Coordinates of C-alpha atoms in Angstrom, one line a residue:
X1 CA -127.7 -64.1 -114.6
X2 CA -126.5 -61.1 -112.9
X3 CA -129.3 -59.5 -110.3
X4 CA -128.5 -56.4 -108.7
X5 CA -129.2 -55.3 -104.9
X6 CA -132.8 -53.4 -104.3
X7 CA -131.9 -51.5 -101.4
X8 CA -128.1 -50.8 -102.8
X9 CA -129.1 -51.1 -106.5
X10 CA -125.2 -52.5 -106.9
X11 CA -124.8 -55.1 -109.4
X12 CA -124.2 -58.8 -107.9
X13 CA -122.3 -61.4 -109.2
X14 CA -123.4 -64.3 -111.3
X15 CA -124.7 -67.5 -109.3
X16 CA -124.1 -70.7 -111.0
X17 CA -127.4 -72.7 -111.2
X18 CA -126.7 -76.0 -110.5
X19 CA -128.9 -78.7 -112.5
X20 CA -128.7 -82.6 -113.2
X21 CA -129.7 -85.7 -112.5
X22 CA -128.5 -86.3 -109.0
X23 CA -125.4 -87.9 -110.4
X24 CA -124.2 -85.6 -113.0
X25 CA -124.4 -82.5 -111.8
X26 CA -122.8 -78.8 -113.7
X27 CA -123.4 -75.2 -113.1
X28 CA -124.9 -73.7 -115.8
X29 CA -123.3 -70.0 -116.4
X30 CA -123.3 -67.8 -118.6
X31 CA -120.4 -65.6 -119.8
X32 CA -120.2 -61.8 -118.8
X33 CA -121.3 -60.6 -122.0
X34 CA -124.4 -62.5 -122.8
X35 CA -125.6 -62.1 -119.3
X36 CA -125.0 -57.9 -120.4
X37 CA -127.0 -58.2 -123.4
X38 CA -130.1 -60.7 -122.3
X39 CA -130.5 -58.1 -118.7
X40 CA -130.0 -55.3 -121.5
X41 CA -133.1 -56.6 -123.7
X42 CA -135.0 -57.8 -120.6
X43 CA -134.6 -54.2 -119.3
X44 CA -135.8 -52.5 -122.8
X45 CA -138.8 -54.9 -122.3
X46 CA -139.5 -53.9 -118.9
X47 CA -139.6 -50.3 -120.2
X48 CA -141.7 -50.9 -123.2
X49 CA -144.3 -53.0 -120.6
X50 CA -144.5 -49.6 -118.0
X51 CA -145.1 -48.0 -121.6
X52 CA -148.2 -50.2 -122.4
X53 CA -149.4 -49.5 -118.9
X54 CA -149.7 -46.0 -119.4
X55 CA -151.2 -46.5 -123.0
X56 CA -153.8 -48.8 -121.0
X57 CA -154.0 -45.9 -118.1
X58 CA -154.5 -43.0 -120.6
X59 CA -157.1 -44.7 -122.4
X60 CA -155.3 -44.7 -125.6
X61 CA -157.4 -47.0 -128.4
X62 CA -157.2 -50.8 -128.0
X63 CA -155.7 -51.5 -131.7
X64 CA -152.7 -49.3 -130.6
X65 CA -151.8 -50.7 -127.3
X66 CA -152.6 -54.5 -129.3
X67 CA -149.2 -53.8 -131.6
X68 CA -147.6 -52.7 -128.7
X69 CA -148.0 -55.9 -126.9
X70 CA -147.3 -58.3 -130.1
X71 CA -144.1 -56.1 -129.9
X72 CA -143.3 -57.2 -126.6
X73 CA -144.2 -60.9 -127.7
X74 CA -141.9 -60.5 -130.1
X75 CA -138.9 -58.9 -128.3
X76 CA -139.4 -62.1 -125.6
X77 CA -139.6 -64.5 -128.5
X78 CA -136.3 -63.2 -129.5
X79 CA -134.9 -63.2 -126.1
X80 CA -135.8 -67.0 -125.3
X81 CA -134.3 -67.8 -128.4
X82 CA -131.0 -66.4 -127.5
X83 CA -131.1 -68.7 -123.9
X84 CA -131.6 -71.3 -126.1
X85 CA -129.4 -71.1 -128.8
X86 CA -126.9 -70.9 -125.5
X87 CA -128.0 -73.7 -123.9
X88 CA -128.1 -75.8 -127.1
X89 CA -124.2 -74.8 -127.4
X90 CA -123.0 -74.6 -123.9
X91 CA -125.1 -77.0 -122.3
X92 CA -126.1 -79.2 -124.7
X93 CA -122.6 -79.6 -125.8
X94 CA -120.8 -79.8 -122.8
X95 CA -123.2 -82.8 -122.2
X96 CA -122.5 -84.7 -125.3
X97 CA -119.1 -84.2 -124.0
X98 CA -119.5 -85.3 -121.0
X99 CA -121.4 -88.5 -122.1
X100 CA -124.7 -87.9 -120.4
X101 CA -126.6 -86.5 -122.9
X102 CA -130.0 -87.6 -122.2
X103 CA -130.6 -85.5 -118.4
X104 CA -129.8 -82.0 -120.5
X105 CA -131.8 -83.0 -123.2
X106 CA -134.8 -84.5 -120.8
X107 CA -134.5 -80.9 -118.8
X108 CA -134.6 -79.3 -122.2
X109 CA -137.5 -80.9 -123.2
X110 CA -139.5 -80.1 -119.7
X111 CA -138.7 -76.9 -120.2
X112 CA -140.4 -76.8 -123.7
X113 CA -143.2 -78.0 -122.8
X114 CA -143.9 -75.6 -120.3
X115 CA -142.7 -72.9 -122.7
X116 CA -144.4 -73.9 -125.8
X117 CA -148.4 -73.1 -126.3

């Protein structure tokens, strides 16, 4: 995903991550414009956190700052399921391509687990 620079706060390119299984290995990118709009909702979520902090800070009653936070739940829910629908059609389906299949779905499912409750 694209970071940006703290001390310049300029935007940096996109670094492929590089994943497989030793033999098969494939950058994983994402294109431009779903990098844009997953830093854009991650940002929005970052806001809405400093937002709950100052509900905490000013403290506003528990019940209130309780939606807040199940709205944040929910606005990360949605955001992992954007990287996954992604990785089920870029990566997924470049490995099917590719014939080796079972490392993407093996790293998918290692992922899940730690993801998942």
């Amino acid at each position: 995903m694209i970071g940006s620079n703290p001390l310049t706060n300029e935007t940096l390119p996109a670094k492929p991550h590089v994943h497989g299984d030793g033999e098969h290995i494939h950058p994983h990118v994402h294109s431009e414009e779903s990098q844009r709009r997953i830093i854009n909702r991650l940002s929005r979520i970052e806001g809405h956190i400093r937002g709950i902090k100052n509900m905490v800070q000013e403290s506003r009653p528990c019940p209130d700052v309780l939606v807040q936070v199940a709205a944040v739940r929910g606005a990360l829910d949605r955001v992992a399921r954007i990287i996954l629908d992604e990785h089920l059609t870029e990566c997924i389906g470049r490995a099917a391509k590719e014939g080796n299949i079972e490392v993407e779905i093996e790293e998918l499912k290692a992922a899940l687990d730690r993801f998942l409750p």
